[in-house]
Amino acid sequence: MSVTEKDVLHVAKLARLALGDAEIERMVPELNNILGWVEQLGEVNTDGVEPLTAVIDNQLRLRDDVVNDGDCRDAVLSNAPDAQHGFFAVPKVIE
Amino acid sequence: MVSDYRIKGETGEWEVVIGLEVHAQVVSNAKLFSGAATAFGAEPNTQVSLVDAAMPGMLPVPNRECIRQAVRTGMAIDAKINKWSRFDRKNYFYADLPQGYQISQLYHPLVGEGEVTVLLDEKDESSARTIGVERIHVEQDAGKLMHDQHPTMSYVDLNRSGVALMEIVSKPDMRSPAEAGAYLRKLRAILRYVGSCDGNMEEGSMRADVNVSVRKPGDEFGTRTETKNVNSVRFVMAVIEHEARRQVDLIEEGGTVAQETRLYDPDKNVTRTLRSKEDAHDYRYFPDPDLLPLELDDAFLDECRKSLPELPDAKRKRYELMGISAYNASVLTAEVETAGWFDALLSNDVDPKQASNWVVAELFGALNRLGVSIAECPVSPAHAADLLKLVADGTISGSIAKTVFEKMLESGDPAGAIVEREGLKQTSDTGAIDAEIDRILAANADKVEQYKAGKEQLFGFFVGQTMKAMAGKANPQIVNERLRAKLS
């Protein structure tokens, strides 16, 4: 698999990153190097090996259906660049 | 039975193929991955934990009840329950999704294939259709955006962010708006019986993405469009009609249907493009590293199964075996509250058939007039049973029962007390009845002549006159007997 400038632009758009031409140019070989390094894993024969879902042998813990959190609006909004009337206020988005 | 619903085009008839993805909000106290409350209508951002606000380092822990409700829902549609499932991240940026991804289940859903059987005509078993369900998975709901509160800003309320949803994905098995409407209504009824979703479409507890394509009968599936977030049965049916027509016209004019996401505008009754395939989201799903696979044991599944109530189809069949008509059985089981009220009525040892007729005709009529739901019915099932028994044992006539019922609705008093107080007991006193009959026959000598000459439909007139004279309280059977004797 080889990454092109188009791929870099696509991934950047999905990540909401604005990249300049120089950055795009630099990203193409960088991403290709990373992918190439990861693709070395393809050399290992994994026939009959179960996919690894977690590195620790542990069970997923479930929670009881109890309300014991929330009701902390000030804390939740405290890092927001803008908050009005108890809402986060963001630049108008209508899809 | 195959649907004969067709769109008539210039090149012939077209068949419509429909699949629905229903998002149903799970009934739970707390959210899917946090301990924040789920109640509708709270002040903005007061039901948001730091997990829901996606603060760095916060970790999700699944709510057992949400998993349980989805499993119970799967069991209610005879679906395969996957004892091993997993959560995946669906990545996209939007202001209502602070994590930047939704935790969902793409590759290994909790619930596999099941089915829902619907009746297109409540009176007719042969109108049954079985609609396949592909899967049910659980996922987080997003927050709510308000665009009309400020000229340049959108307001974000994260109260709904992280509330558990079940996404119930049907197979492309529906072929008409009526089938899709029946499926959605039946699914809603099942969810409400199970208690896994309140089915309140106005509050957004249930909403559907509607997939529509058209084809010439027998051809391969055409290209489908998906109309998002449709929030009523009526609108779902309107979307299908509109979208099928639009696609047929487009194809016949030489165009091609684009695979795209559309929005429905109920005010104008049109759908319009939301985004085309080129702009389609690239969600880059991958297993959520914050969550281990979800593994369920037999004890958990057994408890889920045991906790299921009698479901609409089983209840309908049971009612029919009691002698209740197919139509009444269907109407009485359509809503869980109605069925619950009727079961309570039956538990008071009333005749099922008589009771069902009374509920469907009298009680529903009264509730309609009063504009209240059955949950708010001013007459209890026990009091209603007393009324029905007074009719069954001949204490009052059917027509007097209507009067008594009106007074019960007004006063809340039991039927027996009203009958006593107002002197409404039916009389079988043949002396009194005979006296009235003699008077009426004497006063209508001409009609008696006509009757005897063969105009038999006048019999009803004599019955009516006698009942009127007795203020409705005469036993109709005795009136009939005495009249026949005197007119023969």
Coordinates of C-alpha atoms in Angstrom, one line a residue:
Chain A
M1 CA 0.0 0.0 0.0
S2 CA 1.3 3.4 -1.0
V3 CA 0.0 6.7 0.2
T4 CA -0.5 9.5 -2.3
E5 CA -0.9 13.3 -1.8
K6 CA -4.7 12.7 -2.3
D7 CA -4.8 10.2 0.6
V8 CA -3.0 12.7 2.8
L9 CA -5.4 15.4 2.0
H10 CA -8.4 13.0 2.6
V11 CA -7.0 11.9 6.0
A12 CA -6.2 15.5 6.9
K13 CA -9.8 16.6 6.0
L14 CA -11.3 13.8 8.1
A15 CA -9.1 14.9 11.0
R16 CA -10.0 18.5 10.4
L17 CA -6.3 19.4 9.9
A18 CA -5.4 22.2 7.5
L19 CA -2.1 21.3 5.9
G20 CA 0.1 23.5 3.7
D21 CA 1.7 22.2 0.5
A22 CA 5.1 21.8 2.2
E23 CA 3.5 19.8 4.9
I24 CA 1.6 17.5 2.5
E25 CA 4.8 16.9 0.6
R26 CA 6.6 15.9 3.9
M27 CA 3.7 13.7 5.0
V28 CA 3.6 11.5 2.0
P29 CA 7.0 9.7 2.7
E30 CA 6.4 9.9 6.4
L31 CA 3.1 8.1 6.3
N32 CA 4.5 5.6 3.7
N33 CA 7.4 4.8 6.1
I34 CA 5.0 4.2 9.0
L35 CA 2.8 2.0 6.9
G36 CA 5.7 0.1 5.5
W37 CA 7.0 -0.5 9.0
V38 CA 3.6 -1.8 10.2
E39 CA 3.3 -4.0 7.1
Q40 CA 6.2 -6.1 8.2
L41 CA 3.6 -7.8 10.5
G42 CA 2.2 -9.3 7.3
E43 CA 5.3 -11.5 7.0
V44 CA 4.2 -13.4 10.1
N45 CA 2.0 -16.5 9.5
T46 CA -1.1 -16.0 11.6
D47 CA -3.1 -18.9 10.2
G48 CA -5.3 -20.3 13.1
V49 CA -4.4 -17.5 15.5
E50 CA -7.4 -15.8 17.2
P51 CA -7.4 -12.1 16.8
L52 CA -6.1 -10.4 19.9
T53 CA -8.8 -8.3 21.5
A54 CA -7.0 -7.2 24.6
V55 CA -3.5 -7.7 26.1
I56 CA -4.8 -8.4 29.6
D57 CA -6.8 -11.5 30.4
N58 CA -9.7 -9.7 32.0
Q59 CA -13.4 -9.5 31.7
L60 CA -15.4 -6.4 30.8
R61 CA -16.9 -5.0 34.0
L62 CA -20.5 -3.8 33.9
R63 CA -22.0 -1.0 35.9
D64 CA -25.4 -1.0 37.8
D65 CA -28.1 1.3 36.4
V66 CA -27.7 3.9 39.0
V67 CA -27.5 7.7 38.6
N68 CA -24.4 8.7 40.5
D69 CA -22.8 11.3 38.1
G70 CA -23.6 14.4 36.1
D71 CA -25.2 17.5 37.6
C72 CA -21.9 19.3 37.3
R73 CA -22.7 21.8 34.5
D74 CA -20.2 24.4 35.7
A75 CA -17.4 21.9 35.6
V76 CA -18.5 20.6 32.2
L77 CA -18.7 24.1 30.7
S78 CA -15.6 25.5 32.4
N79 CA -13.2 24.7 29.6
A80 CA -15.5 25.7 26.8
P81 CA -14.3 28.6 24.7
D82 CA -17.8 30.0 24.9
A83 CA -20.9 29.0 26.9
Q84 CA -24.2 30.8 27.0
H85 CA -27.4 30.1 29.0
G86 CA -26.0 26.8 30.1
F87 CA -25.2 25.6 26.6
F88 CA -21.9 25.2 24.8
A89 CA -21.9 28.0 22.2
V90 CA -20.2 27.0 18.9
P91 CA -19.9 28.7 15.5
K92 CA -23.2 28.0 13.7
V93 CA -23.3 24.6 12.1
I94 CA -26.1 23.4 10.0
E95 CA -25.5 20.3 7.9
Chain B
M1 CA -48.3 -13.3 0.1
V2 CA -46.4 -10.8 -2.2
S3 CA -47.2 -7.1 -2.1
D4 CA -49.0 -5.8 -5.2
Y5 CA -48.0 -2.1 -4.4
R6 CA -46.6 -0.6 -7.6
I7 CA -45.5 2.8 -8.8
K8 CA -47.0 3.3 -12.3
G9 CA -44.4 4.8 -14.6
E10 CA -44.3 5.5 -18.3
T11 CA -42.3 2.4 -19.0
G12 CA -44.5 0.2 -16.8
E13 CA -44.9 -0.7 -13.2
W14 CA -42.1 -0.4 -10.6
E15 CA -41.7 -2.2 -7.3
V16 CA -40.5 -0.4 -4.2
V17 CA -37.9 -2.0 -1.9
I18 CA -37.7 -0.7 1.6
G19 CA -35.4 -1.3 4.6
L20 CA -35.6 0.6 7.9
E21 CA -33.0 1.3 10.5
V22 CA -34.8 2.2 13.7
H23 CA -33.0 4.0 16.5
A24 CA -34.7 3.3 19.8
Q25 CA -33.7 5.0 23.0
V26 CA -33.2 2.4 25.7
V27 CA -35.2 2.8 28.9
S28 CA -32.6 3.1 31.7
N29 CA -31.9 5.4 34.6
A30 CA -28.3 6.1 33.7
K31 CA -26.5 6.5 30.4
L32 CA -24.8 3.7 28.4
F33 CA -21.3 4.4 29.6
S34 CA -21.7 6.8 32.5
G35 CA -23.7 7.4 35.7
A36 CA -25.4 10.6 34.4
A37 CA -29.2 10.6 34.3
T38 CA -31.3 10.1 31.1
A39 CA -34.6 11.9 32.0
F40 CA -36.1 13.9 29.2
G41 CA -36.5 17.6 29.5
A42 CA -33.9 18.5 32.1
E43 CA -32.0 21.9 32.1
P44 CA -29.3 21.9 29.4
N45 CA -26.0 20.2 30.3
T46 CA -27.2 19.2 33.8
Q47 CA -27.2 15.5 33.0
V48 CA -23.6 15.3 31.7
S49 CA -20.7 13.6 33.4
L50 CA -17.1 14.2 32.5
V51 CA -17.3 10.9 30.5
D52 CA -20.1 12.2 28.4
A53 CA -18.3 15.5 27.9
A54 CA -15.3 13.4 26.7
M55 CA -12.8 15.0 29.1
P56 CA -9.3 13.5 28.6
G57 CA -8.7 10.3 30.5
M58 CA -12.3 9.5 31.2
L59 CA -13.2 5.8 30.6
P60 CA -16.5 4.3 29.6
V61 CA -18.0 1.5 31.8
P62 CA -21.1 -0.2 30.2
N63 CA -24.4 -0.1 32.0
R64 CA -25.7 -3.7 32.6
E65 CA -29.3 -2.6 32.3
C66 CA -28.8 -1.2 28.8
I67 CA -27.2 -4.4 27.6
R68 CA -30.0 -6.4 29.3
Q69 CA -32.8 -4.3 27.6
A70 CA -31.2 -4.8 24.2
V71 CA -30.9 -8.6 24.8
R72 CA -34.5 -8.8 25.9
T73 CA -35.6 -6.9 22.8
G74 CA -33.6 -9.4 20.7
M75 CA -35.3 -12.3 22.4
A76 CA -38.7 -10.7 21.8
I77 CA -38.1 -10.9 18.0
D78 CA -36.7 -14.4 18.2
A79 CA -33.3 -13.1 17.3
K80 CA -29.9 -14.8 17.8
I81 CA -28.2 -13.3 20.9
N82 CA -24.4 -13.1 20.5
K83 CA -22.8 -14.1 23.8
W84 CA -19.6 -12.4 22.5
S85 CA -19.9 -8.9 21.0
R86 CA -17.7 -5.9 20.9
F87 CA -17.7 -2.1 20.7
D88 CA -16.2 -0.1 17.9
R89 CA -15.5 3.5 17.4
K90 CA -17.2 5.3 14.5
N91 CA -15.2 8.4 13.9
Y92 CA -16.6 11.7 12.8
F93 CA -16.4 15.3 13.8
Y94 CA -19.6 17.2 14.7
A95 CA -20.5 19.6 17.4
D96 CA -23.0 17.2 19.0
L97 CA -20.3 14.5 19.5
P98 CA -17.6 15.7 21.9
Q99 CA -15.6 12.5 21.7
G100 CA -15.1 12.8 18.0
Y101 CA -16.4 9.3 17.7
Q102 CA -19.5 7.4 18.6
I103 CA -19.1 4.1 20.5
S104 CA -21.2 1.6 18.5
Q105 CA -21.0 -2.0 17.3
L106 CA -20.2 -2.6 13.7
Y107 CA -18.4 -5.9 13.3
H108 CA -19.8 -7.9 16.2
P109 CA -23.3 -6.7 17.2
L110 CA -25.0 -7.9 20.4
V111 CA -28.1 -9.3 18.6
G112 CA -28.2 -11.1 15.3
E113 CA -31.0 -12.1 12.9
G114 CA -34.6 -12.1 14.0
E115 CA -38.0 -11.3 12.6
V116 CA -41.2 -9.3 13.1
T117 CA -44.6 -10.5 11.9
V118 CA -47.1 -7.8 10.9
L119 CA -50.8 -7.9 9.9
L120 CA -51.7 -5.5 7.1
D121 CA -55.3 -6.0 7.9
E122 CA -56.2 -6.6 11.5
K123 CA -59.2 -8.8 10.6
D124 CA -57.3 -11.0 8.2
E125 CA -54.6 -13.5 9.2
S126 CA -53.8 -14.1 5.5
S127 CA -52.5 -10.5 5.4
A128 CA -49.5 -11.4 7.6
R129 CA -46.0 -10.5 6.5
T130 CA -42.8 -11.5 8.1
I131 CA -40.1 -8.8 8.0
G132 CA -36.5 -9.9 8.7
V133 CA -34.3 -8.1 11.2
E134 CA -30.7 -8.1 10.3
R135 CA -29.2 -7.1 13.7
I136 CA -29.6 -5.0 16.8
H137 CA -26.6 -3.2 18.2
V138 CA -26.2 -0.8 21.0
E139 CA -24.6 2.6 20.7
Q140 CA -24.4 6.1 22.2
D141 CA -26.8 8.8 21.2
A142 CA -25.4 12.2 20.3
G143 CA -26.1 15.6 22.0
K144 CA -28.7 18.1 20.7
L145 CA -27.9 21.2 18.6
M146 CA -30.1 24.3 18.6
H147 CA -29.6 26.6 15.6
D148 CA -32.3 29.1 16.1
Q149 CA -31.3 30.7 19.5
H150 CA -28.5 33.0 18.3
P151 CA -27.8 34.7 14.9
T152 CA -24.2 33.3 14.5
M153 CA -23.9 30.5 17.1
S154 CA -25.3 27.1 17.6
Y155 CA -26.0 25.9 21.1
V156 CA -25.0 22.5 22.3
D157 CA -26.8 20.5 25.0
L158 CA -25.1 17.2 25.8
N159 CA -27.8 15.8 28.1
R160 CA -28.7 13.2 25.4
S161 CA -25.0 12.5 24.6
G162 CA -24.2 9.0 25.7
V163 CA -27.8 7.8 26.3
A164 CA -28.1 4.2 25.1
L165 CA -29.7 3.5 21.7
M166 CA -30.6 0.3 20.1
E167 CA -30.2 0.4 16.3
I168 CA -32.6 -2.1 14.9
V169 CA -31.8 -2.8 11.3
S170 CA -34.4 -4.5 9.1
K171 CA -33.7 -6.5 6.0
P172 CA -34.8 -4.9 2.7
D173 CA -38.0 -7.0 3.1
M174 CA -40.7 -4.4 2.8
R175 CA -42.5 -3.6 -0.5
S176 CA -45.0 -0.9 0.3
P177 CA -45.6 2.1 2.6
A178 CA -48.3 0.1 4.3
E179 CA -45.8 -2.7 5.1
A180 CA -43.3 -0.3 6.4
G181 CA -45.9 1.5 8.5
A182 CA -47.2 -1.8 10.0
Y183 CA -43.6 -2.9 10.7
L184 CA -42.8 0.3 12.6
R185 CA -46.0 0.1 14.6
K186 CA -45.5 -3.5 15.5
L187 CA -41.8 -2.9 16.4
R188 CA -42.9 0.0 18.6
A189 CA -45.6 -2.2 20.3
I190 CA -43.0 -5.0 21.0
L191 CA -40.5 -2.5 22.4
R192 CA -43.2 -1.0 24.7
Y193 CA -44.4 -4.5 25.8
V194 CA -40.8 -5.4 26.6
G195 CA -40.3 -2.1 28.3
S196 CA -37.0 -1.5 26.6
C197 CA -38.0 1.7 24.8
D198 CA -41.0 4.1 25.6
G199 CA -41.7 4.4 21.9
N200 CA -42.4 8.1 22.2
M201 CA -41.7 9.3 18.7
E202 CA -42.5 13.0 19.4
E203 CA -39.8 13.1 22.0
G204 CA -37.4 11.4 19.6
S205 CA -37.2 8.1 21.6
M206 CA -37.8 6.3 18.3
R207 CA -36.7 7.5 14.9
A208 CA -36.1 5.8 11.6
D209 CA -33.6 6.0 8.7
V210 CA -35.6 5.0 5.6
N211 CA -33.8 3.1 2.8
V212 CA -35.7 3.2 -0.5
S213 CA -34.9 1.8 -4.0
V214 CA -37.1 0.9 -7.0
R215 CA -36.9 -1.8 -9.6
K216 CA -38.9 -3.5 -12.3
P217 CA -40.5 -6.6 -10.6
G218 CA -38.0 -9.5 -10.7
D219 CA -35.0 -7.3 -11.4
E220 CA -32.0 -6.8 -9.1
F221 CA -32.2 -4.2 -6.4
G222 CA -31.8 -0.7 -7.6
T223 CA -29.6 2.0 -6.0
R224 CA -31.0 3.1 -2.7
T225 CA -31.2 6.4 -0.9
E226 CA -31.3 6.8 2.8
T227 CA -33.6 9.4 4.4
K228 CA -32.4 10.2 7.9
N229 CA -34.2 10.7 11.2
V230 CA -37.8 10.4 10.3
N231 CA -39.9 10.6 13.5
S232 CA -43.4 9.3 12.8
V233 CA -45.1 6.4 11.1
R234 CA -47.0 8.8 8.9
F235 CA -43.8 10.5 7.8
V236 CA -42.0 7.2 7.1
M237 CA -44.9 6.2 4.8
A238 CA -44.8 9.7 3.1
V239 CA -41.1 9.5 2.6
I240 CA -41.4 6.1 0.8
E241 CA -44.2 7.3 -1.4
H242 CA -42.4 10.5 -2.3
E243 CA -39.0 8.9 -2.7
A244 CA -40.2 6.0 -4.9
R245 CA -42.0 8.4 -7.2
R246 CA -39.0 10.7 -7.4
Q247 CA -36.7 7.7 -8.3
V248 CA -39.1 6.3 -10.9
D249 CA -39.4 9.7 -12.6
L250 CA -35.7 10.3 -12.5
I251 CA -34.9 6.9 -14.1
E252 CA -37.5 7.2 -16.7
E253 CA -36.2 10.7 -17.7
G254 CA -32.9 9.0 -18.4
G255 CA -31.2 9.8 -15.1
T256 CA -29.7 7.5 -12.4
V257 CA -30.4 7.4 -8.7
A258 CA -27.4 8.5 -6.7
Q259 CA -26.6 6.6 -3.5
E260 CA -27.0 9.5 -1.1
T261 CA -28.3 10.6 2.3
R262 CA -31.5 12.7 2.2
L263 CA -33.6 14.7 4.6
Y264 CA -37.4 14.8 4.8
D265 CA -39.1 18.2 5.0
P266 CA -42.6 17.4 6.5
D267 CA -43.9 20.9 5.8
K268 CA -43.3 20.6 2.1
N269 CA -43.6 16.8 2.0
V270 CA -40.3 16.5 0.0
T271 CA -37.0 14.9 0.5
R272 CA -33.8 16.7 -0.4
T273 CA -30.1 15.8 -0.7
L274 CA -28.2 16.0 2.6
R275 CA -24.9 14.6 1.3
S276 CA -23.9 12.6 -1.7
K277 CA -21.7 9.5 -1.7
E278 CA -18.6 11.6 -2.6
D279 CA -19.1 13.5 0.6
A280 CA -20.0 10.4 2.5
H281 CA -18.4 10.1 5.9
D282 CA -15.4 7.8 6.1
Y283 CA -16.0 6.5 9.6
R284 CA -12.8 4.5 10.0
Y285 CA -14.4 2.1 12.4
F286 CA -12.0 0.2 14.7
P287 CA -12.4 -1.7 18.0
D288 CA -12.7 0.7 20.9
P289 CA -9.5 0.1 22.9
D290 CA -11.2 1.4 26.1
L291 CA -13.6 -1.5 26.2
L292 CA -13.0 -5.2 26.4
P293 CA -15.3 -7.6 24.5
L294 CA -18.8 -8.0 26.0
E295 CA -19.2 -11.6 27.1
L296 CA -22.6 -12.8 28.5
D297 CA -23.2 -15.9 30.4
D298 CA -26.1 -18.3 30.5
A299 CA -27.4 -17.0 33.8
F300 CA -27.7 -13.5 32.4
L301 CA -29.5 -14.7 29.3
D302 CA -31.8 -16.9 31.3
E303 CA -32.8 -14.0 33.5
C304 CA -33.5 -11.9 30.4
R305 CA -35.7 -14.6 28.9
K306 CA -37.6 -15.2 32.1
S307 CA -38.3 -11.5 32.5
L308 CA -40.1 -11.2 29.2
P309 CA -43.8 -10.5 29.4
E310 CA -46.5 -12.1 27.2
L311 CA -45.9 -10.4 23.8
P312 CA -48.5 -9.0 21.4
D313 CA -48.8 -12.0 19.1
A314 CA -49.1 -14.6 21.9
K315 CA -51.6 -12.4 23.7
R316 CA -53.7 -11.9 20.5
K317 CA -53.8 -15.6 20.0
R318 CA -54.9 -16.2 23.6
Y319 CA -57.7 -13.7 23.3
E320 CA -58.9 -15.3 20.1
L321 CA -59.0 -18.7 21.8
M322 CA -61.3 -17.1 24.5
G323 CA -63.8 -16.4 21.7
I324 CA -62.8 -12.7 21.1
S325 CA -63.0 -11.7 17.5
A326 CA -59.8 -11.3 15.5
Y327 CA -60.4 -7.6 15.1
N328 CA -61.0 -7.0 18.8
A329 CA -58.0 -9.1 19.7
S330 CA -55.8 -7.1 17.4
V331 CA -57.0 -3.8 18.6
L332 CA -56.8 -4.8 22.3
T333 CA -53.2 -6.0 22.0
A334 CA -51.9 -3.1 19.9
E335 CA -50.9 -1.0 22.9
V336 CA -49.4 -2.4 26.0
E337 CA -51.5 -0.1 28.3
T338 CA -54.8 -1.3 26.6
A339 CA -53.8 -4.9 26.9
G340 CA -52.9 -4.4 30.6
W341 CA -56.3 -2.7 31.3
F342 CA -58.1 -5.5 29.4
D343 CA -56.2 -8.2 31.3
A344 CA -57.2 -6.6 34.6
L345 CA -60.8 -6.5 33.4
L346 CA -60.7 -10.2 32.5
S347 CA -59.2 -11.1 35.9
N348 CA -62.5 -10.0 37.4
D349 CA -64.3 -13.0 35.9
V350 CA -66.2 -11.4 33.1
D351 CA -67.3 -12.9 29.8
P352 CA -64.3 -12.2 27.5
K353 CA -66.3 -11.7 24.3
Q354 CA -68.8 -9.4 25.9
A355 CA -66.0 -7.5 27.7
S356 CA -64.0 -7.1 24.5
N357 CA -67.0 -5.7 22.6
W358 CA -67.7 -3.3 25.4
V359 CA -64.1 -2.0 25.6
V360 CA -63.8 -1.5 21.9
A361 CA -67.2 0.1 21.4
E362 CA -68.1 1.9 24.7
L363 CA -64.8 2.4 26.6
F364 CA -62.8 3.5 23.5
G365 CA -65.7 5.8 22.5
A366 CA -65.8 7.4 25.9
L367 CA -62.0 7.8 26.1
N368 CA -62.0 9.4 22.7
R369 CA -64.8 11.9 23.8
L370 CA -62.9 12.7 27.0
G371 CA -59.6 13.0 25.1
V372 CA -57.8 10.9 27.7
S373 CA -55.6 7.8 27.3
I374 CA -56.6 4.4 28.9
A375 CA -54.0 5.0 31.6
E376 CA -56.0 8.0 32.7
C377 CA -59.4 6.2 32.4
P378 CA -61.6 7.4 35.3
V379 CA -63.2 4.0 35.6
S380 CA -61.1 1.1 37.0
P381 CA -61.2 -2.3 35.4
A382 CA -62.8 -3.7 38.6
H383 CA -65.6 -1.1 38.4
A384 CA -66.1 -1.8 34.7
A385 CA -66.3 -5.6 35.5
D386 CA -69.1 -4.8 38.0
L387 CA -71.0 -3.0 35.3
L388 CA -70.6 -5.8 32.8
K389 CA -71.8 -8.3 35.4
L390 CA -75.0 -6.3 36.0
V391 CA -75.7 -6.6 32.3
A392 CA -74.8 -10.3 32.2
D393 CA -77.1 -11.3 35.1
G394 CA -80.0 -9.2 33.7
T395 CA -80.0 -6.6 36.5
I396 CA -79.8 -3.8 33.9
S397 CA -80.3 -3.7 30.1
G398 CA -77.6 -3.0 27.6
S399 CA -79.0 0.4 26.9
I400 CA -79.3 1.3 30.6
A401 CA -75.7 0.2 30.9
K402 CA -74.6 3.0 28.6
T403 CA -76.4 5.5 30.9
V404 CA -74.8 4.0 34.0
F405 CA -71.4 4.0 32.4
E406 CA -71.8 7.8 31.6
K407 CA -72.6 8.4 35.3
M408 CA -69.6 6.3 36.4
L409 CA -67.3 8.4 34.2
E410 CA -68.7 11.6 35.7
S411 CA -68.9 10.5 39.4
G412 CA -66.4 7.7 39.7
D413 CA -69.1 5.8 41.7
P414 CA -69.4 2.0 41.3
A415 CA -72.1 0.8 38.9
G416 CA -74.2 -1.0 41.6
A417 CA -74.5 2.2 43.7
I418 CA -75.7 4.3 40.6
V419 CA -78.2 1.6 39.6
E420 CA -79.6 1.6 43.2
R421 CA -79.6 5.4 43.6
E422 CA -81.3 6.1 40.2
G423 CA -83.7 3.2 40.3
L424 CA -82.3 1.8 37.0
K425 CA -82.9 -1.9 37.7
Q426 CA -84.3 -3.7 34.8
T427 CA -87.8 -4.9 35.5
S428 CA -89.1 -8.4 34.7
D429 CA -92.5 -7.5 36.2
T430 CA -94.8 -8.9 33.6
G431 CA -97.8 -7.1 35.0
A432 CA -96.3 -3.7 34.5
I433 CA -94.9 -4.6 31.0
D434 CA -98.3 -6.1 30.0
A435 CA -100.1 -2.9 31.0
E436 CA -97.8 -0.8 28.8
I437 CA -98.1 -3.2 25.9
D438 CA -101.9 -3.1 26.1
R439 CA -101.9 0.7 26.1
I440 CA -99.5 0.9 23.2
L441 CA -101.3 -1.6 21.1
A442 CA -104.6 0.1 21.7
A443 CA -103.2 3.5 20.8
N444 CA -101.7 2.1 17.6
A445 CA -104.6 0.0 16.4
D446 CA -103.8 0.9 12.7
K447 CA -100.3 -0.4 13.0
V448 CA -101.5 -3.6 14.7
E449 CA -103.8 -4.1 11.6
Q450 CA -100.9 -3.6 9.3
Y451 CA -98.7 -6.0 11.3
K452 CA -101.3 -8.7 11.2
A453 CA -101.7 -8.1 7.5
G454 CA -98.0 -9.1 7.1
K455 CA -95.9 -6.0 7.7
E456 CA -93.7 -7.7 10.2
Q457 CA -91.0 -5.1 10.5
L458 CA -93.5 -3.1 12.7
F459 CA -92.6 -5.5 15.5
G460 CA -89.5 -3.4 16.2
F461 CA -91.7 -0.3 16.5
F462 CA -93.8 -2.0 19.2
V463 CA -90.7 -3.1 21.1
G464 CA -89.3 0.4 20.9
Q465 CA -92.5 2.0 22.1
T466 CA -92.7 -0.4 25.0
M467 CA -89.1 0.1 26.0
K468 CA -89.6 3.9 25.8
A469 CA -92.7 3.7 28.0
M470 CA -90.8 1.6 30.5
A471 CA -87.9 4.2 30.5
G472 CA -85.6 1.5 29.1
K473 CA -85.9 -0.6 32.2
A474 CA -88.0 -3.4 30.9
N475 CA -86.3 -6.7 30.3
P476 CA -86.1 -6.8 26.5
Q477 CA -86.5 -10.6 26.3
I478 CA -89.8 -10.4 28.3
V479 CA -91.0 -7.5 26.2
N480 CA -90.4 -9.6 23.1
E481 CA -92.1 -12.6 24.5
R482 CA -95.2 -10.7 25.7
L483 CA -95.5 -8.7 22.5
R484 CA -95.4 -11.9 20.3
A485 CA -98.0 -13.5 22.5
K486 CA -100.4 -10.5 22.3
L487 CA -99.9 -10.0 18.5
S488 CA -100.3 -13.6 17.5

